[in-house]
Each structure stands twice: as structure tokens, then as C-alpha cells.
mmCIF file of C-alpha atoms in Angstrom:
data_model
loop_
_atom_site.group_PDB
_atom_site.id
_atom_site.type_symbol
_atom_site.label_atom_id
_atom_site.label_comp_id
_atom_site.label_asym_id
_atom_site.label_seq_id
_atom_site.Cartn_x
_atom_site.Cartn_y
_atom_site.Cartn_z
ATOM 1 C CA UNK A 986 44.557 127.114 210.208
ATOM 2 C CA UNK A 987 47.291 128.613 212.254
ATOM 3 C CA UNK A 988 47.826 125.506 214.070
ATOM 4 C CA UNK A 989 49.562 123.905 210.723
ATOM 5 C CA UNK A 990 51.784 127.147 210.017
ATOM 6 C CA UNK A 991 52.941 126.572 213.366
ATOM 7 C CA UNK A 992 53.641 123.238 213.370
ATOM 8 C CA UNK A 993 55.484 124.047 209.711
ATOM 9 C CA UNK A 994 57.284 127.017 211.463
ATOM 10 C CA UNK A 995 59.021 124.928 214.469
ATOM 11 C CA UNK A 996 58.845 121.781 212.931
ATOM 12 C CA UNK A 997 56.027 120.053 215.352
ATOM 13 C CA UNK A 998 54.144 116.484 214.534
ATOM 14 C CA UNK A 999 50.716 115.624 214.585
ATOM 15 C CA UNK A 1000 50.895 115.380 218.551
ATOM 16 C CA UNK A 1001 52.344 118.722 218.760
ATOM 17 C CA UNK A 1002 56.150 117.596 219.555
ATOM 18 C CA UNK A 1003 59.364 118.748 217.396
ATOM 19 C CA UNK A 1004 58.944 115.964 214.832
ATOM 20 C CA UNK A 1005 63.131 115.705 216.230
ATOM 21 C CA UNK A 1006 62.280 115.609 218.991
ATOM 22 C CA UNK A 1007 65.983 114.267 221.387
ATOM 23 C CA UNK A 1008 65.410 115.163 225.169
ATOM 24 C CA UNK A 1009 69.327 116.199 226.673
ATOM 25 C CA UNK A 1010 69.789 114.656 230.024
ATOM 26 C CA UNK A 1011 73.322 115.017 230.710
ATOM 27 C CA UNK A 1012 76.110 117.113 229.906
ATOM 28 C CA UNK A 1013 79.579 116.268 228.061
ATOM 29 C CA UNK A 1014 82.561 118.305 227.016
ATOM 30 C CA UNK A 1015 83.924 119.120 223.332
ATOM 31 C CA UNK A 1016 86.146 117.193 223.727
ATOM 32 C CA UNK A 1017 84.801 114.095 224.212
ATOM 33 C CA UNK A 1018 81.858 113.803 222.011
ATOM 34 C CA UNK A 1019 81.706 112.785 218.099
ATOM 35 C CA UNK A 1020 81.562 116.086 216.277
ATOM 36 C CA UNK A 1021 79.266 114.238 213.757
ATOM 37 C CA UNK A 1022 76.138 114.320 216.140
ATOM 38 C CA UNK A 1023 76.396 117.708 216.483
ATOM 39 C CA UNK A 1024 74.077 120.650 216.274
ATOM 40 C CA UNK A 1025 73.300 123.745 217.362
ATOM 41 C CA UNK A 1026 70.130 125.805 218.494
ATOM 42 C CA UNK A 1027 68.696 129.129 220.009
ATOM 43 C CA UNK A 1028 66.225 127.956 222.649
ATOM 44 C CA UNK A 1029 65.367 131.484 223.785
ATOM 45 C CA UNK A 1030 65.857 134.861 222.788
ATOM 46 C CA UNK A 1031 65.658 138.159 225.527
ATOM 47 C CA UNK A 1032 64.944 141.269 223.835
ATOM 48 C CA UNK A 1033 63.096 143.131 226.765
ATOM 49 C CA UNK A 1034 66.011 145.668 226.540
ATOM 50 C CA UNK A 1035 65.659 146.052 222.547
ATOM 51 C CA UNK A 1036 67.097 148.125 220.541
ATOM 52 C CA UNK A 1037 70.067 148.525 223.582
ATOM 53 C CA UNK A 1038 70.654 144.792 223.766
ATOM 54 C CA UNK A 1039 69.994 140.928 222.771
ATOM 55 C CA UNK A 1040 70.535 137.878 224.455
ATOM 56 C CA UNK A 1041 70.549 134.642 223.132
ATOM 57 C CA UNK A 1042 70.692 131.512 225.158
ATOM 58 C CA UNK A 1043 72.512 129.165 222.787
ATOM 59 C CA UNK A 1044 73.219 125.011 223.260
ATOM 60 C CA UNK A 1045 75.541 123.201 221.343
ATOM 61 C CA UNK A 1046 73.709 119.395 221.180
ATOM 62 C CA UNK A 1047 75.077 116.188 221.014
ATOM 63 C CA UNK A 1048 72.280 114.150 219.358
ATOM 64 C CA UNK A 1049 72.733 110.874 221.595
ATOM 65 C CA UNK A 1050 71.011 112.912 224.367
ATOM 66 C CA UNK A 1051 74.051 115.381 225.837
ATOM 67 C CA UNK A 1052 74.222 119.174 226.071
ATOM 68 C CA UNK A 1053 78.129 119.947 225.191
ATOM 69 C CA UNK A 1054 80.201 122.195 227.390
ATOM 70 C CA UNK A 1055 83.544 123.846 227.204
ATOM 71 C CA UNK A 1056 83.100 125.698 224.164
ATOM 72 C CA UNK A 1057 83.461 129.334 225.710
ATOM 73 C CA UNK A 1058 85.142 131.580 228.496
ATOM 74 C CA UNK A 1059 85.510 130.470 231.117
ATOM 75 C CA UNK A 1060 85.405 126.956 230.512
ATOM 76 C CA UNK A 1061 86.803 126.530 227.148
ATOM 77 C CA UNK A 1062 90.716 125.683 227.153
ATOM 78 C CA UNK A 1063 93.294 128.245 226.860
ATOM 79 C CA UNK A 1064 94.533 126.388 223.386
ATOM 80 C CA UNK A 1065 90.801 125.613 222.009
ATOM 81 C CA UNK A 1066 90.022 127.766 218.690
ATOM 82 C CA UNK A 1067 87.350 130.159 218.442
ATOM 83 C CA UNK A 1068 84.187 128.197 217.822
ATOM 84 C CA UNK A 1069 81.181 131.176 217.559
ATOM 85 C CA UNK A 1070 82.545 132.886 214.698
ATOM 86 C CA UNK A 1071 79.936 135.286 212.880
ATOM 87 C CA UNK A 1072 76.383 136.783 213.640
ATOM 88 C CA UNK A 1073 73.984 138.334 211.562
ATOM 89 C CA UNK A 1074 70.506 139.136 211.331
ATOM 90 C CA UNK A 1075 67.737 139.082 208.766
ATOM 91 C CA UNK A 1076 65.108 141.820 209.008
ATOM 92 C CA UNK A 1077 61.970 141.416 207.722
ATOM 93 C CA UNK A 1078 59.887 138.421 206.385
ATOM 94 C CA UNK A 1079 57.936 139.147 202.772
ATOM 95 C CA UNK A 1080 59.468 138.884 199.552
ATOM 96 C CA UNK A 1081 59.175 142.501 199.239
ATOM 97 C CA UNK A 1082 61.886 143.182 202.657
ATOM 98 C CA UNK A 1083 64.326 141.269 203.567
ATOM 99 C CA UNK A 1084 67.950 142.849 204.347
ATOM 100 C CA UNK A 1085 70.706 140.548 205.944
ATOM 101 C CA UNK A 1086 72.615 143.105 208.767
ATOM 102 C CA UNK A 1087 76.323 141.204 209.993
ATOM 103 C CA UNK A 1088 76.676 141.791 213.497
ATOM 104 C CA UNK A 1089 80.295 142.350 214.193
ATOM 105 C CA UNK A 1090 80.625 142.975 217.728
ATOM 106 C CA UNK A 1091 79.371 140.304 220.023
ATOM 107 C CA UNK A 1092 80.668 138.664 223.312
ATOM 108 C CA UNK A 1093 79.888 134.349 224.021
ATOM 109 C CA UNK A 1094 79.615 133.465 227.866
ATOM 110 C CA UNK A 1095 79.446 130.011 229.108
ATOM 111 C CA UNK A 1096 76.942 129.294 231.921
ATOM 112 C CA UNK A 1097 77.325 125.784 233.591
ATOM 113 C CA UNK A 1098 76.936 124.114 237.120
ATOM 114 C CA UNK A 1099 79.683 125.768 238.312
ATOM 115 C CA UNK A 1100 77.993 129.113 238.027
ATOM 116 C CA UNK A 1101 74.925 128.118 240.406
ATOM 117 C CA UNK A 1102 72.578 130.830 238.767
ATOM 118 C CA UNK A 1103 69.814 130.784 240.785
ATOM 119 C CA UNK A 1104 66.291 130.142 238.604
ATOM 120 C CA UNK A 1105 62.868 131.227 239.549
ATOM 121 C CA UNK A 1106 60.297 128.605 238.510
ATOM 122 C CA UNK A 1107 56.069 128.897 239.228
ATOM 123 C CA UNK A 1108 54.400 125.622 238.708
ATOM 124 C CA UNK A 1109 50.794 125.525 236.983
ATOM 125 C CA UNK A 1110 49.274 122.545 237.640
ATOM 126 C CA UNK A 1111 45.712 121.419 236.304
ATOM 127 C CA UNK A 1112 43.578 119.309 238.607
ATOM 128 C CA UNK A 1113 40.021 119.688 236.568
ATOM 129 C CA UNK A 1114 38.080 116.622 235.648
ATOM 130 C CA UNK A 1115 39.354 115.980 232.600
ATOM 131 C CA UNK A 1116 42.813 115.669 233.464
ATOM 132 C CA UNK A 1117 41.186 112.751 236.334
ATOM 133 C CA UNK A 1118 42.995 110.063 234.809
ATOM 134 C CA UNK A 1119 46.382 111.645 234.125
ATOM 135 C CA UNK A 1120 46.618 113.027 238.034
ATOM 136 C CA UNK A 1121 48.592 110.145 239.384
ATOM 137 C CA UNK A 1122 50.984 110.439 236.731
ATOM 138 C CA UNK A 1123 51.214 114.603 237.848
ATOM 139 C CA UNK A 1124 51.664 113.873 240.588
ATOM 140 C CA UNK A 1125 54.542 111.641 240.343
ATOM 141 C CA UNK A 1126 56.078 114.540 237.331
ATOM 142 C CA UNK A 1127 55.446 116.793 240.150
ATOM 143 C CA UNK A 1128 57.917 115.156 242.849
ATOM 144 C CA UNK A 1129 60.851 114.191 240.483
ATOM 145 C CA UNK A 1130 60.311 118.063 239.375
ATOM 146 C CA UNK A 1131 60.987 119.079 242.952
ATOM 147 C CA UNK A 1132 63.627 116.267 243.760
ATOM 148 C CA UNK A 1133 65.744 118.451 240.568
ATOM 149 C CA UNK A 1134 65.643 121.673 242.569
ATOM 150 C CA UNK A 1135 69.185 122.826 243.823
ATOM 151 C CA UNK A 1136 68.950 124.849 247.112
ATOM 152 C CA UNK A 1137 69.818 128.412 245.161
ATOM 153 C CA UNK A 1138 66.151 127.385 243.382
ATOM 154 C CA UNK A 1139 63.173 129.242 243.645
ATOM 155 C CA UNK A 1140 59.941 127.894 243.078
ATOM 156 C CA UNK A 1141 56.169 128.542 243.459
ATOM 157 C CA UNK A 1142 53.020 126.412 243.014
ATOM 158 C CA UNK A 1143 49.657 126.863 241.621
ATOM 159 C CA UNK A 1144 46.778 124.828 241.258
ATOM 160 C CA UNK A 1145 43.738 125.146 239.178
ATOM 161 C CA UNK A 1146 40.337 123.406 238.384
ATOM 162 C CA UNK A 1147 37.221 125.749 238.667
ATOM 163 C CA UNK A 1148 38.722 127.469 241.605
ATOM 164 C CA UNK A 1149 42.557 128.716 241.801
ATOM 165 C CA UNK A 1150 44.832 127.750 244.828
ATOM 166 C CA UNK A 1151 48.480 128.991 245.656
ATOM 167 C CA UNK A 1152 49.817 125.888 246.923
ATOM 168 C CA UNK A 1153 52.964 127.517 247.792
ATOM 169 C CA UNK A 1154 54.761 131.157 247.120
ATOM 170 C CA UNK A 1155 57.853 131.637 246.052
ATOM 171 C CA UNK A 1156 60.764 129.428 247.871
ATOM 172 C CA UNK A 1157 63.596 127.303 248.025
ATOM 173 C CA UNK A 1158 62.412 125.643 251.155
ATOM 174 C CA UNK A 1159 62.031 121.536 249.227
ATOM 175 C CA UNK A 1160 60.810 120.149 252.298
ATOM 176 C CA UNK A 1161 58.143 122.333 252.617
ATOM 177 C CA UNK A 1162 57.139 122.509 249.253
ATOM 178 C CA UNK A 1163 56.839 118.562 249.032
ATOM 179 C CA UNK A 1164 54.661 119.097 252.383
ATOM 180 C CA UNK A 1165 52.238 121.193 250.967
ATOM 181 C CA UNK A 1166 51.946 120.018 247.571
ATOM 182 C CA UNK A 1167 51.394 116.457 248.799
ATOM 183 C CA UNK A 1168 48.622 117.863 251.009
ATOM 184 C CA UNK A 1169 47.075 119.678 248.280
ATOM 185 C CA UNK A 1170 46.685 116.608 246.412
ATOM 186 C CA UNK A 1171 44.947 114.710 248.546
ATOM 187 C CA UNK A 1172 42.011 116.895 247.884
ATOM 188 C CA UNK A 1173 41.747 114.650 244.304
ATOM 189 C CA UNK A 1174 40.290 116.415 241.394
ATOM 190 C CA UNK A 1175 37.887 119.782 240.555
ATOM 191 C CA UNK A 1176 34.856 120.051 237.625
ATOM 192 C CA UNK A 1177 35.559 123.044 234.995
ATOM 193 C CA UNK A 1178 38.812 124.262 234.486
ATOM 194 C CA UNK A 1179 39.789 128.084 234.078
ATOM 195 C CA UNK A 1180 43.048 127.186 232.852
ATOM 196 C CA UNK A 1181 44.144 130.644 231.703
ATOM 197 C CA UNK A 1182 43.407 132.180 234.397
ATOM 198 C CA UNK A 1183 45.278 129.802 236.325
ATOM 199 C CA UNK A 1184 48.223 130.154 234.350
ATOM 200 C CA UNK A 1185 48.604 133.983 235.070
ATOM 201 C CA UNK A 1186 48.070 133.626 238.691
ATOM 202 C CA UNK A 1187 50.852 131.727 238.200
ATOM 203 C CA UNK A 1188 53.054 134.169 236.208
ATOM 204 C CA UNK A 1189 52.434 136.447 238.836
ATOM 205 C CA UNK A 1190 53.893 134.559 241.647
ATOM 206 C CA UNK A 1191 56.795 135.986 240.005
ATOM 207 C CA UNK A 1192 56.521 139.548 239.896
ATOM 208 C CA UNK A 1193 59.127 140.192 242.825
ATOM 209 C CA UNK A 1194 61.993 138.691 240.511
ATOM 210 C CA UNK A 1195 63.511 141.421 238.611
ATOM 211 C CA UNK A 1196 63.336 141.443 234.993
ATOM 212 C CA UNK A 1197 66.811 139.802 234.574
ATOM 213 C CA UNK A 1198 66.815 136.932 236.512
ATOM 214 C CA UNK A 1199 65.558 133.513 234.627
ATOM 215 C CA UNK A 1200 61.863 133.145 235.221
ATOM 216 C CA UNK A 1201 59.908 130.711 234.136
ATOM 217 C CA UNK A 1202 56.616 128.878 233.870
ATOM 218 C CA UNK A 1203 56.218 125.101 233.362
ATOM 219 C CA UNK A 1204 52.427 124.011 233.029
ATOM 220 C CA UNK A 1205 51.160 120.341 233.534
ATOM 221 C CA UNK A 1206 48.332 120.771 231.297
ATOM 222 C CA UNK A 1207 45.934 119.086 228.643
ATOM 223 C CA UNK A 1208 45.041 122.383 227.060
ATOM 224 C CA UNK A 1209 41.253 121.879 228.450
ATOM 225 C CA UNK A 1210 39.371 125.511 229.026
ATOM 226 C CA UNK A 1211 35.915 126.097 230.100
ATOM 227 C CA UNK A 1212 35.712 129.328 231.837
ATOM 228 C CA UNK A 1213 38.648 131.888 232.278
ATOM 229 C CA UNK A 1214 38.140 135.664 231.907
ATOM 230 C CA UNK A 1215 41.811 136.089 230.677
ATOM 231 C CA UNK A 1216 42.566 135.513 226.859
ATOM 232 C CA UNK A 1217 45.708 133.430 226.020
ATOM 233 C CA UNK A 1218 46.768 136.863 224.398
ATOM 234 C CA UNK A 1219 46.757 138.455 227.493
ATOM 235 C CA UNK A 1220 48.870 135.608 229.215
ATOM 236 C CA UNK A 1221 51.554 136.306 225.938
ATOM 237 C CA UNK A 1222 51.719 139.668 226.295
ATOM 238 C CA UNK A 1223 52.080 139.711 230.459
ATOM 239 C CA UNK A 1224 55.178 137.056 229.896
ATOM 240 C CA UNK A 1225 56.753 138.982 227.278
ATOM 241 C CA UNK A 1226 56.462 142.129 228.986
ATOM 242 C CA UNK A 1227 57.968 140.677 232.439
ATOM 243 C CA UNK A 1228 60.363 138.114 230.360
ATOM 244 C CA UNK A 1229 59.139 134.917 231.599
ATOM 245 C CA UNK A 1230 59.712 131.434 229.487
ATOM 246 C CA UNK A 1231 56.829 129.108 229.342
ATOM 247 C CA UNK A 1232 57.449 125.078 229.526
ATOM 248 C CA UNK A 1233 54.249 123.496 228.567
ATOM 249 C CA UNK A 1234 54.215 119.257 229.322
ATOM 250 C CA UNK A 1235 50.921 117.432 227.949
ATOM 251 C CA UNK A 1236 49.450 114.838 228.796
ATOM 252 C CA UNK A 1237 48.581 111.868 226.235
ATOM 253 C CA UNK A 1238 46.335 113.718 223.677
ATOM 254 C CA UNK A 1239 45.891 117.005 225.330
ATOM 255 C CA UNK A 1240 44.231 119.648 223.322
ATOM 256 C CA UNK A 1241 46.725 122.053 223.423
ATOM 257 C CA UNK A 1242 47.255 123.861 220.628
ATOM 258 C CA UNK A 1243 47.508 126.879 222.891
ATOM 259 C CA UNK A 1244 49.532 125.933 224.984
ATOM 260 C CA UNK A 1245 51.842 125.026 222.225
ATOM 261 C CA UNK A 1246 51.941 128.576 220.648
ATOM 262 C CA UNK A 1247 52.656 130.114 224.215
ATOM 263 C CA UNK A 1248 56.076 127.889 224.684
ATOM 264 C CA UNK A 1249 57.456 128.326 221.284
ATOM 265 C CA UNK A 1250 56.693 132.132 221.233
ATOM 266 C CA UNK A 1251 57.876 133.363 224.589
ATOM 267 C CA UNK A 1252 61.333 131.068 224.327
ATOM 268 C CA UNK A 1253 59.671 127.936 226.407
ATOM 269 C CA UNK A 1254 59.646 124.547 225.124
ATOM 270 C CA UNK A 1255 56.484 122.202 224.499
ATOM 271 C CA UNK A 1256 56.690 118.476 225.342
ATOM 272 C CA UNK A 1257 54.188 115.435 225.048
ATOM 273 C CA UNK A 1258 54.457 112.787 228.020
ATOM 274 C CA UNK A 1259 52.762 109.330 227.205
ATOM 275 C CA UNK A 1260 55.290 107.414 230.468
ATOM 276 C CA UNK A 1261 56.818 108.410 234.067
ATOM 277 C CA UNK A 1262 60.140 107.674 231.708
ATOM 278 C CA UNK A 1263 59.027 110.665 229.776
ATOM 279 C CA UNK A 1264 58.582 113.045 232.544
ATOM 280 C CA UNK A 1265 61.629 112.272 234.196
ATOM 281 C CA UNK A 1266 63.553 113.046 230.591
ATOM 282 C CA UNK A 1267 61.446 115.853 229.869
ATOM 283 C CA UNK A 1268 62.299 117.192 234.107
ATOM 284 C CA UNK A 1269 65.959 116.869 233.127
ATOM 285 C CA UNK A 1270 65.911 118.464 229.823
ATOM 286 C CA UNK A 1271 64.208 121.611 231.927
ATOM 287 C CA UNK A 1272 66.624 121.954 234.207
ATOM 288 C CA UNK A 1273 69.780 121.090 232.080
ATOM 289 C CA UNK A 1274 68.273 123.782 229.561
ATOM 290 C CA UNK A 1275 68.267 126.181 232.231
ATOM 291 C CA UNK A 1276 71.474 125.573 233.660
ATOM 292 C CA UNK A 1277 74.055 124.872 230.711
ATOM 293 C CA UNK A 1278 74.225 127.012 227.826
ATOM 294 C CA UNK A 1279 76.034 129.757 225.984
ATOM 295 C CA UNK A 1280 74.958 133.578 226.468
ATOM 296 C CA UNK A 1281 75.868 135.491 223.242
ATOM 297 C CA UNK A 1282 74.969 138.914 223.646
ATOM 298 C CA UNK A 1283 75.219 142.108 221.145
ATOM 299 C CA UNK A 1284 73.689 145.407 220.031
ATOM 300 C CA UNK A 1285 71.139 145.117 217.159
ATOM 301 C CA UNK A 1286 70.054 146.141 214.175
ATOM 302 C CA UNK A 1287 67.073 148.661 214.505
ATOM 303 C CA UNK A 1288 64.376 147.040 212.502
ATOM 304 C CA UNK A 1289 60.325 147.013 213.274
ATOM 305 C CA UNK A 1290 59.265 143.831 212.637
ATOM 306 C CA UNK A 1291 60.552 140.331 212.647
ATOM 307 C CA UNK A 1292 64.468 139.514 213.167
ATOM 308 C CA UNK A 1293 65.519 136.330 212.286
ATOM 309 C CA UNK A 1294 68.982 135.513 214.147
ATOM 310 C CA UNK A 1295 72.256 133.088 212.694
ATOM 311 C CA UNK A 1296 74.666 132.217 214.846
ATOM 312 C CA UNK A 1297 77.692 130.904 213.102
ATOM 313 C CA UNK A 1298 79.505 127.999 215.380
ATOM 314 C CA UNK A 1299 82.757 126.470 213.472
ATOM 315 C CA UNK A 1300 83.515 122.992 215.101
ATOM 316 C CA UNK A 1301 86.329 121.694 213.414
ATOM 317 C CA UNK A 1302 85.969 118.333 211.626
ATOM 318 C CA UNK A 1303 82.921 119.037 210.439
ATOM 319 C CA UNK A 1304 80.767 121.290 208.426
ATOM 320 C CA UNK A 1305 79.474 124.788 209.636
ATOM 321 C CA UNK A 1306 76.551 125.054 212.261
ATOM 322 C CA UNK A 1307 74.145 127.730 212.427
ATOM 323 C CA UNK A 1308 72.280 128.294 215.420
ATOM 324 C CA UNK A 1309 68.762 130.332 214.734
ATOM 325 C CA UNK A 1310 66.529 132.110 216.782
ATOM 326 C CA UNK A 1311 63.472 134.527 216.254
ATOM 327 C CA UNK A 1312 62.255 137.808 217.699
ATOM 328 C CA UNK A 1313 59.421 140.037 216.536
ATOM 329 C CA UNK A 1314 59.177 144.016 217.319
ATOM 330 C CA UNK A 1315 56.013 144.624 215.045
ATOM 331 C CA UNK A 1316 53.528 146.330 217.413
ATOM 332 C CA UNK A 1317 51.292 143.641 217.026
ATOM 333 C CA UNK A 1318 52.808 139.958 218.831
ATOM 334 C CA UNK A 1319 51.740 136.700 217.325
ATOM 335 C CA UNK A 1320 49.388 136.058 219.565
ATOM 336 C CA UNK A 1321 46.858 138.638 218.765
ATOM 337 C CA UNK A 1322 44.113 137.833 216.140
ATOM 338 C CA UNK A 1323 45.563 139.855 213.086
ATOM 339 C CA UNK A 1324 42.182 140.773 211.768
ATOM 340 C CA UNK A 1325 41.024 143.035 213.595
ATOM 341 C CA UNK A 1326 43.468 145.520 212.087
ATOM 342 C CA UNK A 1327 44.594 147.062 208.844
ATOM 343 C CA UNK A 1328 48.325 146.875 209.050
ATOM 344 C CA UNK A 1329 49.881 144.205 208.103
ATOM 345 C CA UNK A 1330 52.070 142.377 210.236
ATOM 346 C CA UNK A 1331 54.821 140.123 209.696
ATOM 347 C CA UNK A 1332 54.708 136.754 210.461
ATOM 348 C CA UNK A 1333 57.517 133.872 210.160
ATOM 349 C CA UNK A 1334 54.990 131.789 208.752
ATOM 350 C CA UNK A 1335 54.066 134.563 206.268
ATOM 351 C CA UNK A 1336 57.141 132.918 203.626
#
């Protein structure tokens, strides 16, 4: 079943979580950390402007819980060395193709509080029966979520059981959005859920952001559906197209395989919350994702079909890191039920 090449693909346990799974809270400089905890990952890859340009959204990780900083212009010290080296790309996934292309020309930015890049954010919330006894606990995920926002933050509600309800539009406006929502939720739970459809009325609370502003999606969800008319193909392929990250939080043991394919192909992140101590972890590692990291962007290698990015980072003291990410121009996406055509497609999961 796809669900197991998946979770062998990203590395995901039984209850769909990275089986390494450390949630990054805070922030801490190069200089102060122990350069034995460290690694390095691609948590999202833009390649809307493919075959001009890629963008990779890079964090260096401290595994006792810190993102690190001051690795790159215009944070890093005047004396630090270089510490993103090398780049290359692997095209194709069979036995039968695979070429490695280096990638010599390539520019590292550093994005931190400093910056105050304003993010655009629509909330997806399920209130159907099933998710009756996990509602308090969204509720409470809900308001810490909120409490996070900085004033240059944009964000957008919507609600869905049988029936979907914009909560909110698109604002930075805290006060009122805490106003409404908490209205809203008085109302207690629906029946059926039509939790796709939900989820692109949600997407499309942002379609006034341009195309290269951060946009994304987190869903409170337990992967219930009943009765939506849109596909979970269709909700792919509309936040691909409009480059928008979905952030997918279950709810004990949701059902979700879904929603666990959507985050990990469209550069979101899937998480499993059991306590309120998880969702406030799981609230910071959102926002700290979206407001620390390293940009690295370049001109790549023309190639139709799947590109597997390395990004070398030398820290010295300890032994090379290589930070990978994924992107996939076959004309087919991995979301789409293969058999229904001839051509093959490549798959990561096809090794």
C-alpha cells in the first residue's frame, strides 16, 4: 500500500509522525550550541518558477530542541567561514537514470526575527462529530495558535462539519479573530464532515496573496471524510499550483493517511498531538519554521521528472552535513492514482 512507501520515504511511525520526531521551540546561535547535535534539513522546496529558479528553505537543527542562527549573510560574523559549501542535484529515480548535476552557482540568505516577513496563514478547522471529543482540546490549540501571531501576520479561519463556515477572512486584526472564533465555537459540534472540501475553501482564502509571499495551510484534523465533491488530488494540485505549504496536526488516532501525504508533498509538516503540551510545541515549531531559516536559491538543472536536492553544510568540528530536499516535474504529481495511465512516472519510493 502506498501508505507504507510513504512512511519508508519520510521516515514516519506507525502513528504517522517522523519516527525522529524533535519539535524546535527556540532559537540559538552557532556559536553557542554543541556542534555534535547537529543536523541539517530541507523543510520545503519552491519550484513554481522552475526551470528559471529554486528555492530551498533550509534549517540547521540543534537536536535538544533549537533552530541555529547566524550561519549566513546578514547575520553570520564577518570572521565566520563559509558553512554551505556545495549543491548538486540528482535527476531521475530508476536504476536505469540517474545523473548527479553540481550546481555551482548558488546564493544562502538568512531569514530571522529581525526580518519580520510577514506570513499568510488560513486555518482549517474540523468540528464534525467525530472529532466531539477532541474539540476542547482545538479549541485550546486554536488560541495559543493565535496568541503566536505577530502583528505583520495574516491569518484566515475556516470551519467545517457537514456545512462550511468562514469564521474570519484574511487579517491581522488578533482581537477580532479571538472574537469571532470564540463565538463560532460556541455553536459545539456538526454530523458528517466534508473535510476536503473544507480544506480548499480554505486554500482559497488565500488567493489575494501573490505567489511569493509564504502561504500556508495548517489543518486541525482527524482525517475523517464522508461527503466532499473535491478529491484530495485536486486539493494537491490547487496548492502546488498557487505555492501554498500544508501543516496537518492530528488528533490521537486520526485516520489520516491523507492528510499525511498532502504535508510531506507540498513542503508542510505532519504532527500527532496526544497533550495541550504537544500543541503548544507543535504551535512553536510552526511558527519558528516559518520565521528562521536559510533561503538558498539557484538555477537548475533541466530534468522532467524527480530532482533529488544535497545541500552540503561544513560545520567545523564535526563531520559533513547534507541537507536534502525533493521536487518532482513529471507531468503526473504524486498525488494522482498512477494507473490510469501508460507512462510511467517516477516516484521516490520507486528505489
Amino acid at each position: 500500500r502506498q501508505s507504507h512507501t510513504v512512511g519508508r520515504s519520510f521516515g514516519l511511525g506507525s502513528d504517522g509522525e517522523r519516527t525522529k520526531e524533535v519539535r524546535f521551540t527556540q532559537t540559538r546561535s552557532i556559536d553557542s550550541v554543541d556542534v555534535a547535535n547537529l543536523d541539517a534539513d530541507v523543510w520545503k522546496v519552491e519550484h513554481y518558477l522552475y526551470p528559471d529558479s529554486i528555492k530551498l528553505f533550509v534549517r540547521v537543527l540543534d537536536s535538544t530542541g533549537y533552530v541555529v542562527t547566524n550561519m549566513a549573510a546578514p547575520y553570520k560574523r564577518p570572521d565566520a567561514p563559509d558553512y554551505f559549501t556545495a549543491l548538486k542535484e540528482t535527476l531521475g529515480s530508476s536504476r536505469r537514470y540517474k545523473k548527479t548535476a553540481a550546481v555551482n552557482d548558488f546564493t544562502v540568505r538568512e531569514f530571522g526575527e529581525g526580518d519580520s516577513i510577514p506570513t499568510f496563514i488560513s486555518l482549517a478547522i474540523d468540528y464534525s462529530g467525530s472529532m466531539k471529543g477532541a474539540v476542547e482540546m482545538v479549541a485550546y490549540g486554536t488560541e495559543i495558535f493565535l496568541d503566536l501571531a505577530r502583528p505583520c501576520d495574516n491569518i484566515a479561519m475556516t470551519t467545517f462539519h457537514n456545512t462550511i463556515t468562514r469564521v474570519f477572512p484574511l487579517t491581522n486584526d488578533i482581537p477580532m479573530m479571538q472574537r469571532e472564533y470564540r463565538a463560532y465555537h460556541k455553536r459545539g459540534v456538526g454530523l458528517f464532515t466534508v473535510a476536503n472540501d473544507g480544506i480548499m475553501a480554505a486554500l482559497k482564502e488565500l488567493d489575494t496573496v501573490s505567489i511569493d509571499k509564504p502561504k500556508i495551510c495548517v489543518v486541525f484534523a482527524d482525517g475523517d471524510e464522508n461527503s466532499s465533491r473535491t478529491k484530495i488530488g485536486d486539493i494537491f494540485a490547487y496548492a502546488v499550483k498557487h505555492n501554498i505549504s500544508i501543516y496537518c496536526v492530528g488528533f490521537g488516532f486520526a485516520r489520516d493517511e491523507p492528510l499525511q501525504e498532502l504535508s510531506l508533498y507540498t513542503g508542510g509538516k505532519y504532527y500527532r498531538a496526544y497533550t495541550k503540551k504537544d500543541l503548544l510545541a507543535i504551535f512553536q515549531d510552526i511558527w519558528n519554521s516559518l520565521r528562521n531559516y536559510y533561503l538558498v536559491t539557484y538555477r537548475p538543472p533541466r530534468f522532467e521528472g524527480l530532482h533529488t536536492v544535497d545541500l552540503t553544510v561544513q560545520i567545523p568540528g564535526r563531520d559533513t552535513l547534507i541537507a536534502r530536499g525533493v521536487y518532482d516535474k513529471t507531468p503526473l504529481n504524486p498525488m494522482v492514482d498512477s494507473s490510469e495511465f501508460s507512462k510511467r512516472i517516477l516516484f521516490a519510493f520507486d528505489e
